[in-house]
Short mmCIF file of C-alpha atoms (C1' of nucleotides) in Angstrom, two decimals:
data_model
loop_
_atom_site.label_atom_id
_atom_site.label_comp_id
_atom_site.label_asym_id
_atom_site.label_seq_id
_atom_site.Cartn_x
_atom_site.Cartn_y
_atom_site.Cartn_z
CA UNK A 1 71.56 88.62 143.00
CA UNK A 2 70.04 90.18 139.86
CA UNK A 3 66.97 87.95 139.91
CA UNK A 4 64.97 90.83 141.76
CA UNK A 5 65.04 92.33 138.16
CA UNK A 6 61.29 90.50 137.18
CA UNK A 7 60.32 91.13 140.02
CA UNK A 8 59.40 94.41 141.68
CA UNK A 9 60.23 98.16 140.37
CA UNK A 10 60.68 97.50 136.69
CA UNK A 11 57.84 100.08 134.54
CA UNK A 12 55.13 98.83 132.61
CA UNK A 13 56.72 100.16 129.54
CA UNK A 14 59.73 97.97 129.83
CA UNK A 15 57.87 94.85 131.95
CA UNK A 16 56.68 93.71 128.29
CA UNK A 17 60.14 94.41 126.19
CA UNK A 18 60.77 92.35 123.56
CA UNK A 19 64.53 92.97 123.42
CA UNK A 20 65.37 94.08 127.50
CA UNK A 21 67.52 91.67 128.18
CA UNK A 22 69.67 91.72 125.48
CA UNK A 23 69.75 95.47 124.58
CA UNK A 24 70.86 98.02 126.86
CA UNK A 25 69.24 98.15 129.03
CA UNK A 26 69.80 94.53 129.99
CA UNK A 27 72.56 96.72 132.15
CA UNK A 28 69.97 98.65 134.55
CA UNK A 29 69.18 98.56 137.99
CA UNK A 30 65.29 99.15 138.41
CA UNK A 31 66.07 102.72 139.88
CA UNK A 32 67.51 103.16 136.96
CA UNK A 33 65.18 101.87 134.37
CA UNK A 34 62.04 103.65 135.74
CA UNK A 35 64.42 106.82 135.36
CA UNK A 36 65.07 106.02 132.37
CA UNK A 37 61.01 105.06 131.57
CA UNK A 38 59.87 108.30 131.93
CA UNK A 39 61.93 110.12 129.44
CA UNK A 40 61.13 106.57 126.83
CA UNK A 41 58.74 106.34 123.70
CA UNK A 42 57.54 104.03 122.17
CA UNK A 43 56.45 104.16 118.09
CA UNK A 44 56.09 101.96 115.46
CA UNK A 45 58.44 103.99 112.03
CA UNK A 46 57.10 103.12 108.29
CA UNK A 47 58.90 101.90 105.47
CA UNK A 48 60.77 104.52 104.18
CA UNK A 49 61.09 107.10 106.79
CA UNK A 50 64.28 108.59 107.56
CA UNK A 51 64.80 109.11 110.56
CA UNK A 52 68.03 111.62 111.29
CA UNK A 53 69.42 113.07 107.96
CA UNK A 54 72.77 113.01 107.48
CA UNK A 55 73.55 116.34 109.55
CA UNK A 56 71.60 117.00 111.51
CA UNK A 57 71.49 117.31 115.15
CA UNK A 58 71.13 113.80 116.93
CA UNK A 59 68.48 114.57 119.25
CA UNK A 60 67.57 110.69 120.81
CA UNK A 61 69.49 107.43 120.83
CA UNK A 62 66.56 104.45 119.99
CA UNK A 63 66.39 100.09 120.91
CA UNK A 64 65.87 98.86 118.03
CA UNK A 65 62.66 96.44 119.06
CA UNK A 66 61.84 94.95 115.23
CA UNK A 67 62.13 95.52 111.86
CA UNK A 68 65.39 96.40 110.07
CA UNK A 69 67.37 100.20 109.58
CA UNK A 70 69.95 100.90 107.14
CA UNK A 71 72.68 103.33 107.53
CA UNK A 72 73.57 104.50 104.52
CA UNK A 73 76.48 107.24 103.33
CA UNK A 74 75.70 109.51 99.62
CA UNK A 75 77.82 111.30 97.33
CA UNK A 76 77.11 114.03 96.16
CA UNK A 77 76.37 112.75 93.14
CA UNK A 78 73.79 110.12 94.73
CA UNK A 79 76.18 107.15 94.75
CA UNK A 80 74.69 105.76 97.78
CA UNK A 81 76.69 102.89 99.04
CA UNK A 82 74.53 100.87 102.35
CA UNK A 83 78.01 100.97 105.52
CA UNK A 84 75.30 99.08 108.73
CA UNK A 85 72.11 97.30 109.08
CA UNK A 86 70.93 97.09 112.70
CA UNK A 87 68.51 94.96 113.35
CA UNK A 88 66.40 94.03 117.27
CA UNK A 89 68.06 94.78 119.34
CA UNK A 90 71.14 96.83 118.25
CA UNK A 91 71.47 100.54 119.62
CA UNK A 92 71.07 103.64 117.62
CA UNK A 93 72.84 106.74 117.77
CA UNK A 94 76.04 107.98 117.72
CA UNK A 95 77.76 108.03 121.02
CA UNK A 96 79.50 111.62 121.94
CA UNK A 97 79.16 113.69 118.83
CA UNK A 98 75.99 115.70 118.07
CA UNK A 99 75.78 115.06 114.38
CA UNK A 100 75.45 112.55 112.68
CA UNK A 101 78.01 112.01 109.38
CA UNK A 102 75.49 109.01 107.38
CA UNK A 103 71.77 109.17 105.90
CA UNK A 104 69.51 106.79 109.07
CA UNK A 105 66.28 104.74 107.24
CA UNK A 106 64.09 102.65 108.02
CA UNK A 107 64.21 99.34 105.79
CA UNK A 108 61.34 97.72 106.59
CA UNK A 109 57.86 98.66 109.59
CA UNK A 110 60.59 99.08 112.42
CA UNK A 111 59.63 100.16 116.34
CA UNK A 112 61.72 102.05 118.54
CA UNK A 113 62.20 102.71 121.32
CA UNK A 114 64.00 106.25 122.12
CA UNK A 115 64.93 108.33 124.48
CA UNK A 116 66.56 112.08 124.88
CA UNK A 117 70.55 112.48 124.70
CA UNK A 118 70.51 113.28 128.04
CA UNK A 119 68.72 111.00 129.57
CA UNK A 120 71.57 108.15 128.28
CA UNK A 121 74.80 110.24 128.68
CA UNK A 122 73.21 111.12 132.82
CA UNK A 123 72.98 107.46 132.82
CA UNK A 124 76.43 106.48 131.51
CA UNK A 125 77.99 108.30 134.34
CA UNK A 126 76.53 106.50 136.50
CA UNK A 127 76.54 103.42 135.24
CA UNK A 128 79.84 101.89 133.61
CA UNK A 129 78.50 98.78 132.55
CA UNK A 130 76.13 101.40 130.06
CA UNK A 131 79.50 102.16 128.93
CA UNK A 132 80.51 98.69 128.89
CA UNK A 133 77.78 97.38 127.00
CA UNK A 134 78.04 100.47 124.06
CA UNK A 135 81.67 98.83 123.42
CA UNK A 136 80.95 95.51 122.69
CA UNK A 137 78.29 97.04 120.88
CA UNK A 138 80.67 99.61 118.82
CA UNK A 139 83.32 96.43 118.42
CA UNK A 140 81.01 94.34 117.88
CA UNK A 141 79.93 96.47 115.00
CA UNK A 142 83.50 97.31 113.42
CA UNK A 143 83.71 94.24 112.65
CA UNK A 144 80.79 93.95 110.79
CA UNK A 145 81.79 96.82 108.78
CA UNK A 146 85.54 94.80 107.92
CA UNK A 147 83.93 91.95 107.19
CA UNK A 148 82.12 93.75 104.76
CA UNK A 149 84.77 96.00 103.32
CA UNK A 150 86.50 92.18 102.14
CA UNK A 151 83.58 91.20 100.57
CA UNK A 152 83.00 95.25 99.11
CA UNK A 153 86.45 95.23 98.01
CA UNK A 154 87.23 91.47 96.88
CA UNK A 155 85.12 89.44 96.38
CA UNK A 156 83.08 88.96 92.91
CA UNK A 157 79.24 89.33 92.48
CA UNK A 158 78.17 86.37 93.30
CA UNK A 159 80.07 85.49 96.50
CA UNK A 160 77.89 89.02 97.33
CA UNK A 161 75.03 88.10 97.01
CA UNK A 162 75.59 85.13 98.66
CA UNK A 163 77.56 86.15 101.02
CA UNK A 164 74.29 89.03 101.81
CA UNK A 165 71.40 85.67 101.82
CA UNK A 166 73.80 84.36 104.97
CA UNK A 167 74.11 87.65 106.73
CA UNK A 168 70.64 88.20 106.40
CA UNK A 169 70.07 83.95 107.06
CA UNK A 170 72.08 84.74 110.17
CA UNK A 171 69.83 87.60 111.35
CA UNK A 172 67.02 85.92 111.08
CA UNK A 173 67.99 82.57 112.73
CA UNK A 174 70.00 83.03 115.51
CA UNK A 175 69.97 80.22 117.14
CA UNK A 176 72.55 78.65 116.48
CA UNK A 177 72.53 76.45 112.59
CA UNK A 178 71.90 73.33 114.72
CA UNK A 179 69.16 73.30 111.78
CA UNK A 180 71.09 71.54 108.89
CA UNK A 181 67.62 71.55 106.92
CA UNK A 182 66.81 74.22 104.21
CA UNK A 183 66.60 77.69 105.88
CA UNK A 184 64.00 79.82 104.60
CA UNK A 185 63.03 83.47 105.50
CA UNK A 186 62.07 87.29 103.97
CA UNK A 187 64.91 88.88 102.72
CA UNK A 188 64.09 92.84 104.22
CA UNK A 189 65.63 94.89 101.76
CA UNK A 190 64.85 95.44 98.42
CA UNK A 191 66.24 95.01 95.20
CA UNK A 192 67.81 98.21 94.89
CA UNK A 193 69.40 98.26 98.89
CA UNK A 194 70.85 94.67 98.37
CA UNK A 195 72.14 96.40 95.20
CA UNK A 196 73.71 99.11 97.36
CA UNK A 197 75.01 97.25 100.29
CA UNK A 198 76.83 95.41 97.38
CA UNK A 199 78.10 98.19 95.66
CA UNK A 200 76.40 96.71 92.57
CA UNK A 201 73.71 97.46 90.69
CA UNK A 202 69.55 95.71 90.73
CA UNK A 203 70.45 93.88 87.22
CA UNK A 204 72.89 92.54 88.44
CA UNK A 205 71.86 91.47 92.38
CA UNK A 206 69.01 90.57 90.68
CA UNK A 207 70.58 88.19 87.38
CA UNK A 208 73.48 86.95 90.29
CA UNK A 209 70.39 85.80 92.09
CA UNK A 210 68.17 84.02 89.16
CA UNK A 211 72.07 82.14 88.63
CA UNK A 212 72.02 80.97 92.11
CA UNK A 213 68.05 80.37 91.88
CA UNK A 214 69.37 77.72 88.71
CA UNK A 215 71.31 76.06 90.41
CA UNK A 216 69.59 75.21 92.36
CA UNK A 217 71.37 76.53 95.69
CA UNK A 218 68.22 78.70 97.03
CA UNK A 219 64.17 79.34 95.64
CA UNK A 220 62.60 82.17 95.57
CA UNK A 221 59.24 82.63 95.92
CA UNK A 222 57.40 86.02 95.76
CA UNK A 223 60.76 88.44 95.66
CA UNK A 224 60.47 88.35 99.32
CA UNK A 225 60.60 84.67 100.74
CA UNK A 226 64.24 82.98 100.26
CA UNK A 227 64.52 79.23 100.96
CA UNK A 228 68.78 78.02 101.17
CA UNK A 229 68.86 74.49 100.00
CA UNK A 230 71.86 73.32 100.53
CA UNK A 231 73.45 75.74 103.18
CA UNK A 232 77.63 74.05 102.29
CA UNK A 233 76.47 74.87 98.95
CA UNK A 234 75.49 79.00 99.13
CA UNK A 235 78.20 79.41 101.64
CA UNK A 236 81.48 78.07 98.98
CA UNK A 237 78.88 80.35 96.68
CA UNK A 238 80.35 82.90 99.35
CA UNK A 239 83.65 82.58 99.04
CA UNK A 240 83.65 81.58 102.86
CA UNK B 1 94.07 119.91 138.41
CA UNK B 2 96.49 117.87 136.19
CA UNK B 3 99.45 119.33 136.25
CA UNK B 4 101.22 116.92 137.96
CA UNK B 5 100.84 114.87 135.27
CA UNK B 6 104.05 116.88 134.37
CA UNK B 7 105.99 117.05 137.85
CA UNK B 8 106.56 113.69 139.42
CA UNK B 9 105.20 109.96 139.62
CA UNK B 10 105.89 109.80 135.75
CA UNK B 11 107.56 106.44 135.12
CA UNK B 12 110.76 106.88 133.11
CA UNK B 13 110.23 104.87 130.34
CA UNK B 14 106.69 107.52 130.08
CA UNK B 15 108.04 110.71 130.18
CA UNK B 16 109.82 110.87 126.93
CA UNK B 17 106.77 108.82 125.59
CA UNK B 18 106.00 110.57 122.19
CA UNK B 19 102.36 109.65 122.29
CA UNK B 20 101.40 109.67 126.11
CA UNK B 21 98.93 112.61 126.28
CA UNK B 22 97.44 112.38 122.92
CA UNK B 23 96.92 107.69 123.30
CA UNK B 24 95.54 105.54 126.11
CA UNK B 25 98.15 106.78 129.06
CA UNK B 26 96.52 109.93 128.68
CA UNK B 27 93.15 109.08 130.93
CA UNK B 28 95.56 107.12 133.62
CA UNK B 29 97.11 108.61 137.20
CA UNK B 30 100.53 108.48 138.51
CA UNK B 31 100.30 105.57 140.18
CA UNK B 32 98.30 103.95 137.53
CA UNK B 33 101.26 104.46 134.92
CA UNK B 34 104.22 102.90 136.92
CA UNK B 35 102.00 100.11 137.43
CA UNK B 36 101.72 99.99 133.78
CA UNK B 37 104.45 100.49 133.26
CA UNK B 38 106.12 98.15 134.78
CA UNK B 39 104.88 95.73 133.01
CA UNK B 40 105.80 97.73 129.77
CA UNK B 41 108.07 96.89 126.94
CA UNK B 42 108.85 98.90 124.03
CA UNK B 43 110.07 97.25 120.60
CA UNK B 44 110.91 97.95 117.35
CA UNK B 45 109.50 96.55 115.21
CA UNK B 46 110.54 96.01 111.38
CA UNK B 47 108.81 96.04 108.20
CA UNK B 48 106.65 93.38 106.61
CA UNK B 49 106.52 92.08 110.50
CA UNK B 50 103.14 90.04 111.19
CA UNK B 51 102.43 91.17 114.92
CA UNK B 52 98.97 89.12 115.03
CA UNK B 53 98.12 86.75 112.63
CA UNK B 54 94.65 85.82 111.98
CA UNK B 55 93.09 83.15 114.99
CA UNK B 56 96.38 83.35 116.54
CA UNK B 57 95.23 84.57 120.25
CA UNK B 58 96.36 88.43 121.75
CA UNK B 59 98.18 88.20 123.86
CA UNK B 60 99.63 91.71 124.52
CA UNK B 61 97.98 95.01 123.83
CA UNK B 62 100.24 97.42 122.50
CA UNK B 63 100.54 101.26 121.25
CA UNK B 64 101.82 102.46 118.28
CA UNK B 65 104.36 104.87 118.66
CA UNK B 66 105.33 105.84 114.99
CA UNK B 67 105.15 104.36 111.61
CA UNK B 68 102.22 102.66 109.97
CA UNK B 69 100.61 99.53 111.09
CA UNK B 70 98.25 97.27 108.79
CA UNK B 71 95.43 95.31 109.30
CA UNK B 72 93.56 92.70 106.64
CA UNK B 73 91.46 89.82 105.93
CA UNK B 74 92.57 87.35 104.04
CA UNK B 75 90.53 84.89 101.82
CA UNK B 76 91.18 81.73 101.25
CA UNK B 77 92.36 81.44 98.16
CA UNK B 78 94.70 85.14 98.59
CA UNK B 79 92.74 87.56 97.53
CA UNK B 80 93.56 89.42 100.79
CA UNK B 81 91.96 93.72 101.18
CA UNK B 82 92.93 96.46 104.31
CA UNK B 83 90.28 96.87 106.52
CA UNK B 84 93.07 99.74 108.53
CA UNK B 85 95.93 100.91 108.75
CA UNK B 86 96.45 102.19 111.86
CA UNK B 87 99.02 105.33 112.85
CA UNK B 88 100.23 106.80 116.13
CA UNK B 89 98.79 107.44 118.51
CA UNK B 90 96.29 104.29 117.78
CA UNK B 91 95.42 101.74 120.51
CA UNK B 92 96.03 98.36 118.96
CA UNK B 93 94.29 94.97 120.26
CA UNK B 94 91.27 93.84 119.82
CA UNK B 95 89.68 94.12 123.68
CA UNK B 96 87.21 91.00 125.10
CA UNK B 97 88.24 88.84 122.99
CA UNK B 98 90.76 85.67 123.13
CA UNK B 99 91.13 85.26 118.62
CA UNK B 100 91.87 88.35 116.55
CA UNK B 101 89.89 87.73 112.81
CA UNK B 102 91.82 89.45 111.62
CA UNK B 103 95.90 89.74 110.12
CA UNK B 104 98.58 92.24 111.80
CA UNK B 105 101.05 93.63 110.09
CA UNK B 106 103.82 96.26 110.58
CA UNK B 107 103.08 98.36 106.84
CA UNK B 108 106.82 100.47 107.68
CA UNK B 109 108.79 100.53 111.01
CA UNK B 110 106.94 100.48 113.78
CA UNK B 111 107.93 100.61 117.10
CA UNK B 112 105.72 100.03 119.48
CA UNK B 113 104.90 99.76 123.67
CA UNK B 114 103.05 97.09 124.37
CA UNK B 115 101.69 95.59 128.36
CA UNK B 116 100.19 92.60 128.53
CA UNK B 117 96.16 92.09 128.51
CA UNK B 118 95.34 91.48 132.30
CA UNK B 119 97.37 94.26 133.19
CA UNK B 120 95.51 96.37 130.80
CA UNK B 121 92.25 94.27 131.36
CA UNK B 122 92.91 95.39 135.45
CA UNK B 123 93.42 99.21 134.56
CA UNK B 124 89.61 99.37 133.10
CA UNK B 125 87.98 97.56 136.18
CA UNK B 126 89.71 100.96 137.83
CA UNK B 127 89.54 103.53 135.91
CA UNK B 128 86.01 103.85 133.91
CA UNK B 129 87.90 106.95 132.21
CA UNK B 130 90.25 104.16 129.56
CA UNK B 131 87.64 102.26 128.78
CA UNK B 132 85.54 105.35 127.76
CA UNK B 133 88.37 106.39 126.02
CA UNK B 134 88.20 103.07 123.99
CA UNK B 135 85.06 103.41 123.19
CA UNK B 136 86.53 107.12 121.74
CA UNK B 137 89.10 105.51 119.42
CA UNK B 138 86.43 102.16 118.32
CA UNK B 139 84.23 104.86 117.85
CA UNK B 140 86.54 106.67 115.05
CA UNK B 141 87.75 103.63 113.27
CA UNK B 142 84.17 102.47 112.92
CA UNK B 143 83.54 105.84 110.92
CA UNK B 144 86.38 104.79 109.08
CA UNK B 145 85.66 101.76 108.91
CA UNK B 146 82.77 103.33 107.15
CA UNK B 147 83.47 106.06 105.07
CA UNK B 148 86.26 103.10 103.41
CA UNK B 149 82.91 101.30 102.66
CA UNK B 150 81.43 103.89 100.66
CA UNK B 151 84.95 104.23 98.35
CA UNK B 152 85.06 100.26 98.01
CA UNK B 153 81.72 100.03 97.18
CA UNK B 154 80.89 103.59 95.47
CA UNK B 155 83.83 104.89 93.74
CA UNK B 156 86.19 104.81 90.09
CA UNK B 157 89.28 103.86 90.83
CA UNK B 158 90.80 107.52 90.06
CA UNK B 159 88.17 108.20 93.15
CA UNK B 160 89.82 105.98 94.79
CA UNK B 161 93.36 106.17 94.92
CA UNK B 162 92.33 110.63 94.87
CA UNK B 163 90.79 109.10 98.54
CA UNK B 164 93.76 107.59 99.46
CA UNK B 165 95.99 109.78 98.87
CA UNK B 166 94.06 112.19 101.18
CA UNK B 167 93.74 110.09 104.19
CA UNK B 168 96.84 109.47 104.83
CA UNK B 169 97.78 114.15 103.67
CA UNK B 170 95.56 113.85 106.41
CA UNK B 171 97.68 111.93 108.77
CA UNK B 172 100.59 113.18 107.99
CA UNK B 173 100.14 117.03 108.54
CA UNK B 174 97.93 116.51 111.52
CA UNK B 175 97.28 120.33 111.39
CA UNK B 176 94.42 121.40 110.50
CA UNK B 177 95.02 122.58 106.37
CA UNK B 178 95.65 125.98 107.18
CA UNK B 179 98.79 125.52 104.61
CA UNK B 180 96.75 125.46 101.36
CA UNK B 181 99.90 125.54 99.60
CA UNK B 182 101.42 122.32 98.60
CA UNK B 183 101.61 119.11 100.80
CA UNK B 184 104.11 117.12 100.43
CA UNK B 185 104.78 113.52 102.29
CA UNK B 186 105.96 109.85 101.99
CA UNK B 187 103.74 106.86 101.74
CA UNK B 188 103.97 104.82 103.43
CA UNK B 189 103.09 101.65 101.87
CA UNK B 190 103.96 99.67 98.66
CA UNK B 191 101.64 99.63 95.53
CA UNK B 192 100.41 96.36 96.29
CA UNK B 193 99.67 97.30 99.29
CA UNK B 194 97.60 100.29 98.32
CA UNK B 195 95.93 97.99 95.87
CA UNK B 196 94.48 95.94 98.88
CA UNK B 197 93.89 98.76 100.30
CA UNK B 198 91.82 99.79 97.82
CA UNK B 199 89.78 96.93 96.41
CA UNK B 200 92.08 97.42 93.57
CA UNK B 201 95.24 95.30 90.94
CA UNK B 202 98.55 96.18 91.10
CA UNK B 203 98.85 98.14 88.04
CA UNK B 204 95.15 100.37 88.79
CA UNK B 205 96.87 101.47 90.87
CA UNK B 206 99.55 103.02 89.02
CA UNK B 207 97.40 103.83 86.35
CA UNK B 208 95.20 106.16 88.12
CA UNK B 209 98.83 107.83 90.26
CA UNK B 210 100.41 108.32 86.73
CA UNK B 211 97.19 109.59 85.55
CA UNK B 212 97.43 112.21 88.47
CA UNK B 213 100.02 112.75 87.61
CA UNK B 214 100.22 113.58 84.47
CA UNK B 215 97.02 115.73 84.47
CA UNK B 216 99.36 117.72 86.98
CA UNK B 217 97.24 117.68 90.42
CA UNK B 218 100.39 115.55 92.30
CA UNK B 219 103.86 115.48 91.19
CA UNK B 220 105.71 111.64 92.72
CA UNK B 221 109.59 111.48 93.44
CA UNK B 222 111.64 108.06 94.04
CA UNK B 223 107.26 106.35 94.07
CA UNK B 224 107.57 107.26 97.65
CA UNK B 225 107.67 110.89 97.56
CA UNK B 226 104.12 112.89 97.24
CA UNK B 227 103.19 116.34 96.61
CA UNK B 228 99.83 117.90 95.91
CA UNK B 229 100.25 120.87 94.10
CA UNK B 230 96.49 121.65 94.20
CA UNK B 231 94.04 120.60 97.58
CA UNK B 232 91.48 120.73 96.21
CA UNK B 233 91.36 119.16 92.59
CA UNK B 234 92.54 116.43 93.92
CA UNK B 235 89.45 116.53 96.32
CA UNK B 236 87.88 117.08 93.37
CA UNK B 237 89.10 113.61 91.90
CA UNK B 238 88.82 111.81 95.26
CA UNK B 239 84.61 112.71 94.61
CA UNK B 240 84.36 114.28 97.57
"C1'" DC C 1 127.47 96.22 87.80
"C1'" DG C 2 124.77 92.71 88.42
"C1'" DA C 3 120.93 91.02 91.29
"C1'" DT C 4 116.19 91.33 93.23
"C1'" DA C 5 112.09 93.85 94.27
"C1'" DG C 6 109.16 96.35 92.77
"C1'" DT C 7 107.12 99.94 89.24
"C1'" DT C 8 105.68 101.52 85.03
"C1'" DT C 9 103.40 100.56 80.77
"C1'" DG C 10 101.40 98.38 76.24
"C1'" DA C 11 97.53 94.48 73.99
"C1'" DC C 12 93.68 92.45 75.10
"C1'" DA C 13 89.72 90.03 78.22
"C1'" DC C 14 85.65 89.33 80.28
"C1'" DA C 15 83.16 91.24 85.01
"C1'" DG C 16 79.37 94.22 85.46
"C1'" DC C 17 77.60 98.87 84.20
"C1'" DT C 18 74.23 101.17 81.13
"C1'" DC C 19 70.33 100.72 78.97
"C1'" DA C 20 66.26 99.35 77.29
"C1'" DA C 21 61.85 96.35 76.82
"C1'" DT C 22 59.54 92.85 79.47
"C1'" DA C 23 57.12 90.66 82.89
"C1'" DG C 24 55.02 90.50 87.39
"C1'" DG C 25 52.35 92.20 92.46
"C1'" DC C 26 49.24 94.64 94.07
"C1'" DG C 27 46.08 98.67 95.12
"C1'" DT C 28 42.74 101.73 93.75
"C1'" DG C 29 38.14 102.57 90.98
"C1'" DG C 30 35.36 101.82 87.67
"C1'" DC D 1 36.05 90.78 88.89
"C1'" DC D 2 38.46 92.78 85.25
"C1'" DA D 3 41.29 96.92 83.85
"C1'" DC D 4 44.43 99.93 84.34
"C1'" DG D 5 48.45 102.11 86.70
"C1'" DC D 6 52.97 102.44 89.89
"C1'" DC D 7 56.58 99.84 90.98
"C1'" DT D 8 59.70 96.06 91.47
"C1'" DA D 9 62.86 93.00 89.40
"C1'" DT D 10 63.78 90.30 85.24
"C1'" DT D 11 66.48 90.37 80.65
"C1'" DG D 12 68.75 90.76 77.34
"C1'" DA D 13 71.94 93.24 73.72
"C1'" DG D 14 76.13 96.05 74.06
"C1'" DC D 15 79.96 98.89 75.98
"C1'" DT D 16 83.72 99.70 79.33
"C1'" DG D 17 86.32 99.62 83.34
"C1'" DT D 18 89.27 97.60 85.68
"C1'" DG D 19 91.15 92.40 85.48
"C1'" DT D 20 95.11 89.73 83.09
"C1'" DC D 21 99.22 88.64 81.87
"C1'" DA D 22 103.71 89.82 80.06
"C1'" DA D 23 106.70 93.13 78.86
"C1'" DA D 24 110.23 96.89 79.99
"C1'" DC D 25 111.88 100.37 83.51
"C1'" DT D 26 114.53 101.97 87.70
"C1'" DA D 27 115.27 102.10 92.26
"C1'" DT D 28 118.34 99.57 95.42
"C1'" DC D 29 121.77 97.29 97.61
"C1'" DG D 30 125.17 94.11 98.10
#
DNA sequence: CGATAGTTTGACACAGCTCAATAGGCGTGG
DNA sequence: CCACGCCTATTGAGCTGTGTCAAACTATCG
């Protein structure tokens, strides 16, 4: 029924796309994909670059192809809280609202595929399945946000750090936790970002990491590369 | 174009419904409304009653007609965090998922209009506008959750309490803040719930309330009835 | 009027913050 | 290749805001 999607009519731009099947585009018919591809562009964004500032107009929607994007809120006096992390193949952009009330920034080098607002909104009308997929992603983000509220409001510093490591680990190894062995991955965030994500200070994050390391639950090389020796123990530390 | 909605074909049950125009039902055609009303029931739930437990099956979707519903998460050792409050005319229930991972409980006496899952999901297929409305509500909840993440992660105890009061005030007086005068309303939550919402203890909530009272920013009668003397000052306390 | 649940207040402890100093990683330029 | 500077991370010492525990107070209701 859908095997035609693999044959003719797929735009060149999309043919090699890493996220085409998992992302929003996956629900589009070949001709719709062609229409969208005409107006879409891929680009690389370097670490630290701001994609959308607070209260700026959103002109584009994007798919994250690789890298990590952080969504954050800032108070007048500079206190900052990261309220979401987007990985491939997440969708970026707040539908049905001209202004964003959050800051969007590349946490690592990021590559994106962007479309103008109007093109996406037009497609949404003619293809309800697109809106359905969008609803699914939004519900997923809502679930994540609520999980994180529990972490922010009720967990201790160690539990927060352990929860963060687990979240990153799960994202780095999407294939179920079949691998009982030691997991390892690179942290996509620097300490300051981790602190802003967990509602802690840099120093506290650092102390909890060394504590976990001292207890042999994890090991760290080069400040960024983490190996989880015993997954179950880390989960226990996270208060799961 | 839509004035027929006020005339014939509206089910008796819905005719007097307080939230029909604002809630999800607002997008339904008369005949769809009739179909839905056949399977829907209104009920009152008393304060403290649990609507859906963690990991229970969701058999029904509901509209909140009045009262306040709290959504919460609980850790194994009993620590609890409220992750959302639902007021009329919010929709209750997690679409596209058989299990809920949060607890749903009446914070006050609540009246609901409930429909079986299947009826709503059937309607969703034939009326894309319904799914659109659902997406809007989900996006709103996501925005609220993220606002709250900033509060949980980065605000001090006074700021948290002040932010909470403002949120309740805005919900009690949906008509814009035209009223510069002193606002007053009843707190729908007891101190323990406020604490669970703010990631604080009961004692700290109480202390911050008396502090705000001592500073003349608010006044409280009967533990539940709050009057905001100076809205701008309360907003300043909230770190807005 | 007593019983119960909810709230406030107080005294003290401790987790996490602040400030400050040290150490490591890495690119640039001599 | 080393020296230097910059950025990031770690470690330490002391402080403070919030939690803990306990007691007193208040509202509500039978």
